[in-house]
Coordinates of C-alpha atoms in Angstrom, one line a residue:
Chain W
M1 CA 37.6 -16.5 17.3
S2 CA 36.7 -17.3 21.5
D3 CA 32.7 -17.1 22.7
V4 CA 31.2 -14.2 24.5
Y5 CA 29.4 -14.7 27.0
I6 CA 27.0 -13.1 29.6
V7 CA 27.7 -12.7 32.9
G8 CA 25.4 -10.7 34.2
I9 CA 21.9 -10.0 33.4
D10 CA 18.7 -9.0 35.2
M11 CA 15.3 -6.7 34.1
I12 CA 13.1 -4.7 36.4
R13 CA 9.3 -5.8 36.9
F14 CA 8.4 -3.7 34.0
G15 CA 5.3 -1.9 34.5
R16 CA 3.8 1.6 34.8
Y17 CA 6.1 4.6 36.4
P18 CA 5.4 7.6 35.4
E19 CA 7.6 9.0 38.3
K20 CA 10.7 8.0 37.3
T21 CA 13.2 8.6 34.6
V22 CA 14.2 6.8 31.1
P23 CA 18.0 7.5 32.6
G24 CA 16.6 6.3 35.9
L25 CA 15.2 3.9 34.6
A26 CA 18.3 2.2 32.9
A27 CA 20.6 2.6 36.0
E28 CA 17.9 0.3 37.6
A29 CA 18.3 -2.4 34.9
A30 CA 22.0 -1.2 34.7
L31 CA 23.1 -2.1 38.8
L32 CA 21.3 -5.5 39.1
A33 CA 22.9 -6.7 36.2
L34 CA 26.5 -5.6 37.5
D35 CA 25.1 -7.1 41.4
D36 CA 24.7 -10.2 39.0
A37 CA 28.2 -10.3 37.7
G38 CA 29.5 -9.3 40.7
L39 CA 30.9 -6.9 39.3
T40 CA 30.7 -2.2 39.6
I41 CA 30.8 0.1 37.1
R42 CA 34.1 0.1 37.6
D43 CA 35.1 -2.9 35.5
M44 CA 32.9 -2.3 32.1
Q45 CA 34.9 -1.1 29.2
A46 CA 32.6 0.6 27.4
L47 CA 28.7 0.9 27.4
F48 CA 25.7 1.2 24.8
C49 CA 22.0 1.9 26.0
G50 CA 19.3 1.5 23.7
N51 CA 16.0 3.7 24.2
L52 CA 13.9 5.1 20.7
G53 CA 12.2 7.8 22.9
Q54 CA 14.9 10.2 24.2
A55 CA 16.8 8.8 21.0
S56 CA 18.8 12.3 20.6
G57 CA 18.3 12.6 24.2
M58 CA 22.2 10.9 25.3
V59 CA 20.6 8.4 27.7
G60 CA 23.3 6.5 28.3
Q61 CA 25.7 9.4 29.3
R62 CA 22.6 10.3 31.6
M63 CA 22.1 6.5 33.1
L64 CA 25.9 6.9 34.2
A65 CA 25.5 10.4 35.8
E66 CA 23.5 8.3 38.4
I67 CA 26.0 5.0 38.7
G68 CA 29.2 6.4 38.2
Q69 CA 31.2 8.8 35.9
T70 CA 34.7 6.5 34.7
G71 CA 35.0 7.9 31.6
I72 CA 33.9 5.2 29.3
P73 CA 32.6 5.4 25.5
V74 CA 29.4 5.4 25.4
T75 CA 27.1 4.5 22.4
N76 CA 23.5 5.5 22.0
V77 CA 21.2 2.7 20.3
A78 CA 18.1 3.9 18.3
N79 CA 17.0 1.2 16.0
A80 CA 12.7 0.4 16.4
C81 CA 11.5 -3.0 18.2
A82 CA 15.3 -4.3 18.0
T83 CA 16.8 -1.4 20.2
G84 CA 17.7 -3.4 22.8
A85 CA 18.7 -6.5 21.1
T86 CA 20.4 -3.9 18.9
A87 CA 23.0 -2.9 22.1
F88 CA 23.9 -5.8 22.7
R89 CA 24.8 -7.5 19.4
D90 CA 27.1 -3.8 19.5
A91 CA 28.4 -5.0 22.8
W92 CA 29.1 -8.6 21.3
M93 CA 31.0 -7.3 18.4
T94 CA 33.3 -4.9 20.2
I95 CA 34.3 -8.6 22.4
K96 CA 34.2 -10.7 19.3
A97 CA 36.5 -7.9 17.6
G98 CA 39.5 -8.3 20.5
V99 CA 38.8 -4.8 21.2
Y100 CA 37.2 -5.1 25.0
D101 CA 36.7 -7.7 27.0
T102 CA 33.9 -6.0 29.4
V103 CA 31.1 -4.4 28.3
L104 CA 27.9 -3.3 29.7
A105 CA 24.5 -3.6 27.4
V106 CA 21.0 -1.4 28.6
G107 CA 17.7 -1.2 26.8
V108 CA 15.3 0.8 28.4
E109 CA 12.1 2.9 27.9
Q110 CA 9.8 4.9 29.2
M111 CA 5.7 5.3 27.1
G112 CA 2.5 6.5 27.8
K113 CA -0.9 4.0 26.8
G114 CA -2.5 4.0 24.0
L115 CA -2.3 2.9 20.2
L116 CA 1.3 3.2 18.6
G117 CA 1.7 4.5 15.1
G118 CA 1.1 7.6 12.5
G119 CA 3.3 10.1 12.3
G120 CA 3.4 14.7 12.3
G121 CA 1.4 16.2 9.6
V122 CA -1.5 15.9 8.2
S123 CA -2.8 12.3 8.7
P124 CA -3.7 9.9 6.4
E125 CA -5.5 8.2 8.7
G126 CA -8.8 6.3 7.7
L127 CA -8.7 8.3 4.2
V128 CA -6.1 5.8 3.1
G129 CA -6.2 2.8 5.0
S130 CA -4.7 2.9 8.3
Y131 CA -0.8 3.3 9.8
T132 CA -1.9 2.1 13.5
M133 CA 0.8 -0.8 14.8
P134 CA -2.3 -3.2 15.1
A135 CA -3.6 -2.8 11.5
M136 CA -0.2 -3.6 10.3
F137 CA -0.1 -6.9 12.4
A138 CA -4.1 -7.1 11.3
H139 CA -3.1 -7.3 7.9
I140 CA 0.2 -9.8 8.7
G141 CA -2.3 -12.1 10.2
M142 CA -5.0 -12.2 7.9
E143 CA -2.1 -13.2 5.1
H144 CA -1.9 -16.1 7.5
S145 CA -5.5 -17.0 7.6
K146 CA -5.8 -16.5 3.6
R147 CA -3.1 -18.8 2.6
Y148 CA -3.3 -21.4 5.7
G149 CA -7.4 -21.2 7.0
T150 CA -6.1 -19.8 10.5
T151 CA -8.4 -18.5 12.7
F152 CA -9.3 -16.4 15.1
A153 CA -9.7 -18.1 17.8
Q154 CA -6.0 -20.1 16.9
F155 CA -5.1 -15.8 16.8
A156 CA -6.8 -15.7 20.5
Q157 CA -4.8 -18.6 21.9
V158 CA -1.8 -17.5 21.1
S159 CA -2.8 -14.8 24.2
V160 CA -4.0 -17.5 26.1
K161 CA -1.6 -19.0 26.7
N162 CA 1.1 -16.4 27.1
H163 CA -1.0 -14.6 29.9
H164 CA -1.0 -17.8 31.7
H165 CA 2.8 -17.7 31.4
S166 CA 3.2 -15.1 32.8
T167 CA 1.3 -15.7 35.7
L168 CA 4.3 -17.6 36.9
N169 CA 6.2 -14.7 36.1
P170 CA 7.0 -12.7 38.6
K171 CA 8.8 -9.6 36.7
S172 CA 5.8 -9.3 34.6
M173 CA 3.7 -6.1 34.2
Y174 CA 0.1 -8.6 33.9
R175 CA -0.3 -11.8 35.9
V176 CA -4.1 -12.8 35.5
E177 CA -5.7 -15.5 32.9
T178 CA -7.4 -14.2 30.1
P179 CA -9.7 -17.8 28.7
L180 CA -10.3 -18.0 25.1
K181 CA -13.7 -16.7 25.2
E182 CA -12.4 -13.4 27.4
V183 CA -9.9 -12.9 25.1
M184 CA -11.8 -13.0 21.6
G185 CA -14.6 -10.9 23.3
A186 CA -12.6 -8.3 24.3
E187 CA -12.9 -4.8 22.3
M188 CA -11.7 -5.8 18.4
I189 CA -9.1 -3.0 17.4
A190 CA -8.6 -4.1 14.0
W191 CA -10.3 -8.1 13.2
P192 CA -8.8 -10.4 14.1
L193 CA -7.2 -8.4 16.7
T194 CA -8.5 -7.9 20.2
K195 CA -7.5 -5.5 22.6
L196 CA -5.8 -8.7 24.8
M197 CA -4.3 -9.7 21.6
C198 CA -2.8 -6.3 21.2
S199 CA 1.0 -6.6 23.5
V200 CA 0.8 -3.7 26.1
N201 CA 2.3 -0.1 26.7
V202 CA 4.5 -0.4 29.5
D203 CA 8.0 1.3 31.2
G204 CA 10.9 -1.4 31.6
S205 CA 14.8 -1.2 31.5
A206 CA 16.9 -4.8 31.0
A207 CA 20.8 -5.0 30.9
A208 CA 23.4 -7.4 30.4
V209 CA 26.9 -7.5 31.9
L210 CA 29.3 -9.2 27.8
M211 CA 32.6 -10.6 28.7
S212 CA 35.4 -12.5 26.7
E213 CA 36.1 -15.8 27.3
K214 CA 39.6 -14.7 28.9
K215 CA 37.9 -13.0 31.3
V216 CA 35.7 -14.9 32.5
R217 CA 38.1 -17.8 33.3
E218 CA 40.3 -15.0 34.3
R219 CA 37.7 -13.1 37.0
G220 CA 36.4 -17.2 37.4
L221 CA 32.7 -16.0 36.4
M222 CA 32.4 -19.7 34.4
D223 CA 29.5 -20.9 37.3
R224 CA 27.0 -18.0 36.2
A225 CA 27.7 -17.7 32.5
V226 CA 25.8 -17.9 29.6
R227 CA 27.3 -18.8 25.9
I228 CA 26.6 -16.1 23.1
R229 CA 26.4 -19.1 20.6
A230 CA 24.9 -16.8 17.9
S231 CA 24.1 -12.7 17.1
E232 CA 22.4 -12.0 14.1
M233 CA 20.7 -9.5 12.5
S234 CA 19.5 -8.5 9.2
S235 CA 17.0 -5.9 7.8
N236 CA 14.2 -6.2 4.7
P237 CA 15.1 -8.0 1.8
F238 CA 12.8 -6.4 -0.8
E239 CA 9.4 -7.6 -1.2
D240 CA 6.9 -7.0 -3.7
R241 CA 4.5 -5.3 -1.0
Q242 CA 6.4 -4.2 1.9
M243 CA 6.0 -0.1 1.0
A244 CA 2.3 -1.3 1.3
M245 CA 2.5 -3.4 4.0
P246 CA 5.3 -3.8 5.8
D247 CA 7.1 -7.0 6.4
F248 CA 8.3 -8.7 9.2
S249 CA 9.1 -12.2 8.4
G250 CA 11.6 -11.4 5.3
A251 CA 13.9 -9.4 7.8
T252 CA 13.2 -12.4 10.9
R253 CA 13.7 -15.2 8.0
V254 CA 17.2 -14.2 7.0
A255 CA 18.1 -13.8 10.4
A256 CA 17.2 -16.4 11.2
A257 CA 18.8 -19.1 8.6
N258 CA 22.5 -17.0 9.5
A259 CA 22.0 -17.3 13.4
Y260 CA 21.1 -21.3 12.6
E261 CA 24.1 -21.5 10.9
Q262 CA 26.1 -19.3 12.7
A263 CA 25.5 -21.6 15.6
G264 CA 25.8 -24.8 14.1
I265 CA 22.0 -26.2 14.3
G266 CA 18.7 -26.1 13.4
P267 CA 15.7 -25.6 14.4
E268 CA 14.9 -28.8 16.1
E269 CA 17.5 -28.2 18.8
V270 CA 16.7 -25.4 20.4
N271 CA 14.3 -26.0 23.5
L272 CA 12.8 -22.5 24.5
V273 CA 12.3 -19.5 22.4
E274 CA 11.6 -15.6 23.3
L275 CA 10.1 -14.3 20.0
H276 CA 8.2 -10.6 19.2
D277 CA 5.0 -11.2 19.7
C278 CA 3.3 -7.7 19.7
F279 CA 0.7 -9.1 18.6
A280 CA -0.9 -12.4 18.6
T281 CA -1.1 -13.4 14.6
A282 CA 3.5 -12.2 14.7
E283 CA 3.3 -15.1 17.2
L284 CA 2.6 -17.9 14.7
V285 CA 3.9 -16.2 11.6
H286 CA 6.9 -16.2 13.4
Y287 CA 7.2 -20.1 13.9
E288 CA 7.4 -20.8 10.9
N289 CA 9.5 -18.3 9.6
L290 CA 11.6 -19.5 12.9
G291 CA 11.4 -22.6 11.6
L292 CA 9.9 -24.1 14.9
C293 CA 7.5 -26.0 12.3
A294 CA 6.6 -25.7 8.6
F295 CA 5.6 -22.8 7.1
G296 CA 1.2 -23.5 7.0
D297 CA 1.7 -25.5 10.8
A298 CA 1.7 -22.9 13.2
G299 CA -2.0 -22.9 13.4
K300 CA -1.8 -26.9 14.3
L301 CA 1.5 -26.4 17.2
I302 CA -1.1 -23.6 19.1
D303 CA -3.5 -25.7 19.1
D304 CA -1.6 -28.8 20.7
G305 CA 0.1 -27.4 22.8
T306 CA 4.0 -27.5 21.7
T307 CA 4.4 -23.9 22.4
A308 CA 3.3 -23.9 26.0
L309 CA 4.9 -24.3 29.3
G310 CA 5.2 -28.2 29.1
G311 CA 6.2 -29.2 25.3
R312 CA 7.8 -29.3 23.0
V313 CA 9.8 -25.5 22.4
P314 CA 7.7 -23.6 25.0
V315 CA 7.6 -19.7 23.4
N316 CA 7.6 -17.1 25.7
V317 CA 7.3 -18.2 28.8
S318 CA 7.8 -15.2 30.5
G319 CA 4.1 -13.8 29.3
G320 CA 6.4 -12.4 26.0
L321 CA 5.3 -8.8 24.8
L322 CA 1.4 -9.6 25.1
S323 CA 1.5 -10.3 29.1
K324 CA 4.8 -8.9 30.7
G325 CA 5.0 -5.8 28.9
H326 CA 6.9 -4.4 25.4
P327 CA 9.0 -0.9 26.4
L328 CA 10.8 -0.8 23.0
G329 CA 14.4 -0.5 23.8
A330 CA 14.1 -3.0 27.1
T331 CA 11.8 -6.1 25.0
G332 CA 15.3 -7.2 23.8
I333 CA 17.1 -7.6 26.8
A334 CA 14.3 -8.8 28.6
N335 CA 13.9 -11.4 26.3
I336 CA 18.2 -12.6 26.6
Y337 CA 16.8 -12.0 30.0
E338 CA 14.8 -14.5 30.2
V339 CA 16.2 -17.3 28.1
S340 CA 19.5 -16.7 30.2
T341 CA 17.1 -17.4 32.8
H342 CA 15.6 -20.8 32.1
L343 CA 19.6 -22.1 30.6
R344 CA 20.8 -21.1 34.3
G345 CA 18.0 -23.1 35.9
K346 CA 17.6 -20.0 37.8
A347 CA 13.6 -19.8 36.6
G348 CA 11.6 -21.6 39.4
E349 CA 7.8 -21.9 38.7
R350 CA 8.0 -21.7 34.7
Q351 CA 11.2 -23.2 34.2
V352 CA 11.7 -25.0 31.2
E353 CA 13.3 -28.4 32.4
G354 CA 16.4 -29.3 30.5
A355 CA 17.5 -26.3 29.0
R356 CA 20.3 -26.3 27.0
I357 CA 19.6 -23.8 23.8
G358 CA 17.5 -20.7 24.0
L359 CA 17.0 -18.4 21.0
T360 CA 15.6 -14.6 21.1
H361 CA 14.1 -12.8 18.1
V362 CA 13.3 -9.0 18.4
V363 CA 11.8 -7.6 14.9
G364 CA 10.1 -3.9 15.1
G365 CA 9.9 -1.1 12.2
G366 CA 6.5 0.4 11.1
P367 CA 5.0 1.3 7.3
G368 CA 6.9 3.8 4.5
M369 CA 10.2 2.8 7.3
G370 CA 11.2 -0.9 7.0
T371 CA 12.2 -3.3 9.5
A372 CA 15.1 -4.4 11.9
C373 CA 15.7 -8.1 13.3
A374 CA 18.0 -9.5 15.6
I375 CA 18.2 -13.2 17.1
H376 CA 20.9 -14.9 19.4
V377 CA 21.2 -18.1 20.1
L378 CA 22.1 -18.5 23.9
E379 CA 23.9 -22.3 25.6
K380 CA 24.1 -23.1 28.2
V381 CA 27.6 -23.2 30.0
Chain U
M1 CA -5.6 24.3 -5.6
T2 CA -7.0 21.7 -2.8
D3 CA -3.7 20.2 -1.4
T4 CA -3.4 16.3 -2.1
I5 CA -3.2 14.0 1.3
L6 CA -0.2 12.3 0.1
P7 CA 2.6 13.0 -2.3
F8 CA 2.0 10.5 -5.2
V9 CA -1.5 11.6 -5.1
K10 CA -1.6 14.3 -7.9
A11 CA -4.1 16.4 -9.0
G12 CA -3.5 16.4 -12.2
D13 CA -5.2 19.4 -13.4
G14 CA -8.5 18.3 -13.4
A15 CA -7.1 14.2 -13.8
P16 CA -6.3 13.4 -10.4
Y17 CA -3.9 10.3 -10.8
L18 CA -1.6 8.6 -8.9
A19 CA 2.4 8.9 -9.0
G20 CA 4.3 5.9 -9.7
S21 CA 7.7 4.7 -11.2
R22 CA 8.4 1.8 -13.1
C23 CA 12.3 0.0 -13.7
G24 CA 13.5 0.1 -16.7
A25 CA 15.7 -3.0 -15.8
C26 CA 13.7 -5.3 -13.9
G27 CA 10.1 -4.0 -14.9
E28 CA 9.6 -3.7 -10.8
V29 CA 6.5 -0.6 -10.6
F30 CA 6.5 1.4 -7.6
V31 CA 3.9 3.8 -5.8
G32 CA 6.0 7.1 -6.0
T33 CA 8.7 8.6 -7.7
R34 CA 12.2 7.0 -7.5
A35 CA 15.7 7.4 -8.6
T36 CA 16.8 3.9 -7.8
C37 CA 15.4 0.7 -8.3
A38 CA 14.9 -1.4 -4.5
K39 CA 14.1 -4.3 -5.7
C40 CA 17.6 -5.0 -8.9
T41 CA 19.9 -1.9 -7.2
A42 CA 19.3 -0.2 -10.6
R43 CA 20.2 3.1 -11.1
D44 CA 18.5 6.4 -13.5
Q45 CA 15.8 3.6 -15.0
M46 CA 13.5 4.8 -13.5
A47 CA 10.4 6.0 -15.8
P48 CA 7.5 8.1 -14.3
V49 CA 4.5 6.2 -14.9
H50 CA 0.4 7.2 -14.0
L51 CA -0.4 3.9 -12.2
A52 CA -3.2 1.5 -12.6
Q53 CA -6.7 2.0 -11.7
T54 CA -7.4 -0.9 -11.6
G55 CA -6.6 -3.6 -9.2
K56 CA -7.5 -7.2 -7.0
L57 CA -8.6 -6.9 -2.9
Y58 CA -5.2 -9.1 -1.7
D59 CA -5.8 -8.4 2.3
F60 CA -7.4 -6.1 4.3
T61 CA -8.7 -5.6 8.2
V62 CA -11.2 -3.6 9.4
V63 CA -10.4 -1.1 12.5
Y64 CA -12.1 -0.8 15.2
R65 CA -10.5 1.6 17.0
S66 CA -7.8 4.2 15.5
F67 CA -6.2 7.4 16.9
P68 CA -8.8 10.4 18.5
G69 CA -11.0 12.0 15.7
V70 CA -10.6 8.9 13.1
K71 CA -14.5 7.8 11.9
V72 CA -15.0 3.9 12.6
P73 CA -14.7 1.0 11.8
F74 CA -13.5 1.5 8.0
I75 CA -11.4 -1.2 5.6
D76 CA -8.3 -1.2 5.4
A77 CA -7.2 -2.2 2.4
I78 CA -4.1 -3.7 0.2
V79 CA -4.6 -3.9 -3.2
D80 CA -2.8 -5.1 -6.2
L81 CA -3.0 -2.8 -8.7
D82 CA -3.3 -4.4 -12.0
D83 CA 0.2 -2.9 -13.3
G84 CA 2.0 -4.6 -10.6
A85 CA 2.2 -1.7 -8.1
H86 CA 1.1 -2.4 -5.0
L87 CA -1.1 0.3 -2.5
K88 CA -2.7 0.6 0.9
G89 CA -6.4 2.4 1.1
T90 CA -9.5 2.7 2.2
L91 CA -12.2 0.3 0.7
M92 CA -15.6 2.1 0.5
G93 CA -18.9 0.6 -1.1
V94 CA -18.6 -2.5 0.7
D95 CA -19.9 -3.9 5.0
P96 CA -17.3 -3.2 6.9
D97 CA -17.6 -7.3 7.9
P98 CA -14.8 -9.4 7.7
A99 CA -16.8 -12.0 7.1
T100 CA -18.1 -11.1 3.7
I101 CA -15.3 -9.3 2.8
Q102 CA -13.5 -11.5 -0.4
F103 CA -10.2 -12.0 -0.9
G104 CA -9.5 -11.4 -4.4
M105 CA -12.4 -8.4 -5.5
P106 CA -12.1 -6.7 -8.4
V107 CA -11.7 -2.9 -6.7
T108 CA -11.4 0.7 -8.9
V109 CA -9.2 3.6 -7.4
E110 CA -11.5 7.0 -7.5
F111 CA -10.5 10.4 -6.3
R112 CA -12.5 12.7 -3.9
E113 CA -11.8 15.6 -1.5
A114 CA -12.8 14.5 2.2
V115 CA -11.4 16.5 5.3
P116 CA -8.2 14.7 7.3
A117 CA -8.9 13.8 11.2
G118 CA -7.4 17.0 12.9
A119 CA -7.3 18.9 9.6
D120 CA -9.7 21.9 9.2
R121 CA -9.8 21.5 5.0
P122 CA -10.2 19.4 2.7
Y123 CA -7.6 17.2 1.2
L124 CA -7.5 15.7 -2.4
T125 CA -7.6 11.7 -1.8
F126 CA -8.5 9.0 -3.5
V127 CA -10.6 5.3 -2.0
F128 CA -11.1 2.1 -3.6
V129 CA -14.6 1.0 -4.4
P130 CA -16.2 -2.4 -6.2
A131 CA -15.3 -2.6 -9.5
E132 CA -18.8 -2.2 -11.8
G133 CA -20.1 -5.7 -11.5
A134 CA -18.5 -6.9 -8.2
K135 CA -21.0 -4.7 -6.4
S136 CA -22.8 -6.8 -3.1

């Protein structure tokens, strides 16, 4: 089977746009991606549109109403924090299956400020533990501390690194340095997570044009193409504590093993990673889940600068969800945009020199919901 | 009668308990009632059980910021019950100081009535408290 390529990809700068609409934000990213490919909506044979907040609101169709109603099939996708990556993978599958040659994938979200989590009805929050996202990811960090002695300062260092990276990314929501003392001294949300160790709720959108190999050659677009070496998804395999304590590791390990196998590479061949740092604790845990280091060594990786820009395998050079922002439905495609930009050698000040292979990872879910994970391996053409 | 905060908390006619199920095929114990085993996929093997009311603290966080109206700080605890089930709850009776809370400390389940944030009446709920002899 021939490969599938990204020929156009872009994102809007993440931020707060209360005056805009969800389809409007989606349309902005879609047009940017089409322009990047040098194509128009008339060239698209299908659309996969990822969004969580208006999952029943036909966002894809409403977006087409803003940029051109050509009658193409639209699939609206919702899959927690893996929503955008799921739309992207669905687009990839239709091309891989030989159904279409040129497909548009869009991810979009408009969010309020404040804590995520909880649900409807009478809330057990406080009486029966906590159901906030920070508390869930605090547990994951505490479990890592218990097993391996990981410290508050090591978790905090993740935020120092990613906020530093974001100062080099014009599409990041925040672009300010946050020294270790400031990160550790910020408002404590759920031990060991301070406010600066929690990702930012923002509005945003990202989009990609995917194309079959045959069509890329026919249209002469190989000069801007990025090869998709692997596209994998997983849900949470059974883990003992998952109903009490949502598990984001099992699904990540399953998808990572399958992605490396599909790509025919090992983790040591990866030159940069955009992973799901929804909270600082998550980044360290996923170093191990993605095979960037042995279990228990994540603290060492952040201490010695391996995952900082200039290190052996820079992680979240975009600024990550922690600083660039985390518009849930857009994040998956925004991660793919970041890695693609490095593989094209167009990442400017934050360019990972000589990047040939990059990996993107998103994983989402919630208490009692289960998890969705998506991993993509991309290669410079 | 007082409503219960979560479906697996049962008033039990004056003797409150936590409802669980045990898989007859693989032995896994779940919080709440269910028909199929999520672990081994066996069907029609689930037997209802009353969950253990003793266990050990597996993991915790101290929550300092919560939803509006929720009193903070509080300890959000993950407990491994002695029958093999795993349960989230609030740990009371110890200082909410991350530096002094001990992983593995023995706890017991206690039932009480409490008014959830935003509600106007009490519900039957449960908390973890340090087991006798484990009190600091």
